[in-house]
Structure formats: C-alpha cells, structure tokens
PDB file of C-alpha atoms in Angstrom:
ATOM      1  CA  UNK F 254      14.189 -30.998   0.888  1.00 81.00           C
ATOM      2  CA  UNK F 255      18.678 -31.389  -0.729  1.00 87.00           C
ATOM      3  CA  UNK F 256      17.045 -31.952  -4.211  1.00 90.00           C
ATOM      4  CA  UNK F 257      14.292 -28.391  -3.748  1.00 87.00           C
ATOM      5  CA  UNK F 258      18.350 -27.069  -3.090  1.00 86.00           C
ATOM      6  CA  UNK F 259      19.880 -28.413  -5.642  1.00 87.00           C
ATOM      7  CA  UNK F 260      16.796 -26.574  -8.148  1.00 83.00           C
ATOM      8  CA  UNK F 261      17.270 -23.405  -6.256  1.00 78.00           C
ATOM      9  CA  UNK F 262      21.553 -23.753  -7.324  1.00 81.00           C
ATOM     10  CA  UNK F 263      21.361 -24.492 -10.342  1.00 80.00           C
ATOM     11  CA  UNK F 264      18.191 -21.940 -11.301  1.00 75.00           C
ATOM     12  CA  UNK F 265      20.467 -18.902  -9.596  1.00 74.00           C
ATOM     13  CA  UNK F 266      23.563 -20.671 -11.188  1.00 77.00           C
ATOM     14  CA  UNK F 267      22.868 -19.115 -14.397  1.00 75.00           C
ATOM     15  CA  UNK F 268      22.307 -15.562 -14.187  1.00 72.00           C
ATOM     16  CA  UNK F 269      19.622 -15.516 -17.349  1.00 75.00           C
ATOM     17  CA  UNK F 270      17.117 -17.761 -14.926  1.00 76.00           C
ATOM     18  CA  UNK F 271      16.675 -15.262 -12.221  1.00 76.00           C
ATOM     19  CA  UNK F 272      15.103 -12.810 -14.010  1.00 83.00           C
ATOM     20  CA  UNK F 273      12.056 -14.931 -15.348  1.00 84.00           C
ATOM     21  CA  UNK F 274      12.236 -16.195 -11.704  1.00 82.00           C
ATOM     22  CA  UNK F 275      11.820 -12.205 -10.755  1.00 88.00           C
ATOM     23  CA  UNK F 276       9.274 -12.331 -12.965  1.00 92.00           C
ATOM     24  CA  UNK F 277       7.391 -15.337 -11.526  1.00 92.00           C
ATOM     25  CA  UNK F 278       7.243 -14.228  -8.644  1.00 92.00           C
ATOM     26  CA  UNK F 279       6.781 -10.151  -9.140  1.00 94.00           C
ATOM     27  CA  UNK F 280       2.928 -12.356 -11.230  1.00 95.00           C
ATOM     28  CA  UNK F 281       2.217 -13.739  -7.744  1.00 93.00           C
ATOM     29  CA  UNK F 282       2.135 -11.222  -6.461  1.00 92.00           C
ATOM     30  CA  UNK F 283       0.172  -8.948  -7.621  1.00 91.00           C
ATOM     31  CA  UNK F 284      -2.741 -11.549  -8.744  1.00 89.00           C
ATOM     32  CA  UNK F 285      -2.272 -12.004  -4.992  1.00 88.00           C
ATOM     33  CA  UNK F 286      -3.094  -8.364  -4.241  1.00 85.00           C
ATOM     34  CA  UNK F 287      -5.895  -8.563  -6.863  1.00 81.00           C
ATOM     35  CA  UNK F 288      -7.642 -11.028  -5.038  1.00 78.00           C
ATOM     36  CA  UNK F 289      -7.981  -9.438  -2.135  1.00 76.00           C
ATOM     37  CA  UNK F 290      -8.290  -6.109  -3.032  1.00 73.00           C
ATOM     38  CA  UNK F 291     -11.309  -7.987  -4.581  1.00 72.00           C
ATOM     39  CA  UNK F 292     -12.540 -10.164  -1.735  1.00 64.00           C
ATOM     40  CA  UNK F 293     -12.851  -6.222  -0.362  1.00 62.00           C
ATOM     41  CA  UNK F 294     -14.813  -5.057  -3.026  1.00 60.00           C
ATOM     42  CA  UNK F 295     -18.011  -8.077  -2.851  1.00 58.00           C
ATOM     43  CA  UNK F 296     -17.713  -7.866   0.827  1.00 59.00           C
ATOM     44  CA  UNK F 297     -18.999  -3.629   0.575  1.00 57.00           C
ATOM     45  CA  UNK F 298     -21.251  -5.230  -2.412  1.00 58.00           C
ATOM     46  CA  UNK F 299     -23.125  -7.695   0.863  1.00 58.00           C
ATOM     47  CA  UNK F 300     -22.998  -4.992   2.722  1.00 61.00           C
ATOM     48  CA  UNK F 301     -26.885  -4.650   4.968  1.00 64.00           C
ATOM     49  CA  UNK F 302     -26.462  -0.934   3.321  1.00 65.00           C
ATOM     50  CA  UNK F 303     -25.240  -1.784   0.399  1.00 67.00           C
ATOM     51  CA  UNK F 304     -28.470  -3.550  -0.401  1.00 72.00           C
ATOM     52  CA  UNK F 305     -30.580  -1.013   0.917  1.00 79.00           C
ATOM     53  CA  UNK F 306     -29.107   1.638  -1.542  1.00 80.00           C
ATOM     54  CA  UNK F 307     -29.212  -0.344  -4.437  1.00 79.00           C
ATOM     55  CA  UNK F 308     -32.964  -1.005  -3.509  1.00 83.00           C
ATOM     56  CA  UNK F 309     -33.616   2.821  -2.876  1.00 86.00           C
ATOM     57  CA  UNK F 310     -31.760   3.121  -6.872  1.00 87.00           C
ATOM     58  CA  UNK F 311     -33.744   0.818  -8.275  1.00 89.00           C
ATOM     59  CA  UNK F 312     -36.970   2.233  -6.438  1.00 89.00           C
ATOM     60  CA  UNK F 313     -36.465   5.392  -7.761  1.00 90.00           C
ATOM     61  CA  UNK F 314     -35.646   4.066 -11.339  1.00 91.00           C
ATOM     62  CA  UNK F 315     -39.197   2.297 -11.253  1.00 92.00           C
ATOM     63  CA  UNK F 316     -40.968   5.333 -11.004  1.00 90.00           C
ATOM     64  CA  UNK F 317     -38.682   7.093 -13.120  1.00 88.00           C
ATOM     65  CA  UNK F 318     -39.403   4.517 -15.042  1.00 89.00           C
ATOM     66  CA  UNK F 319     -43.818   4.579 -14.795  1.00 89.00           C
ATOM     67  CA  UNK F 320     -43.332   8.503 -15.242  1.00 85.00           C
ATOM     68  CA  UNK F 321     -41.942   7.867 -19.347  1.00 80.00           C
TER      69      UNK F 321
END
C-alpha cells in the first residue's frame, strides 16, 4: 500500500501529470457507461416481445417478396 501511495504522490507532485490521469479516468468512465448502455440494449433485443416483433416483421417481408 505504501508503494501505491508513493506513486500517487509522485503523480500529483507535478501538476502536469494530473491532466493525463484525469483524461484516463474520464475515458474509463466513458467506456463503463457505454458498456452498461450496450448491455441494456442487448437485453431488450432478447426480450420475448422483441423476438415476436422480429418474427412478425420477417413474415410480412416474406409475403411482400413473394408478391413481387
């Protein structure tokens, strides 16, 4: 733990080092939020209602293509 604290003190000793650290933390937060939203979308696509809608739209498209 002491080694970690020493490294953190080295980072914040120089003010210019805090900018890249802030950018990295912001980027990681952005990826985390994007991953959560992506997981929510995938969950919604696997719902039974969505699957039934996909089947209905596919059957309608098949009928349309058969007519043409």
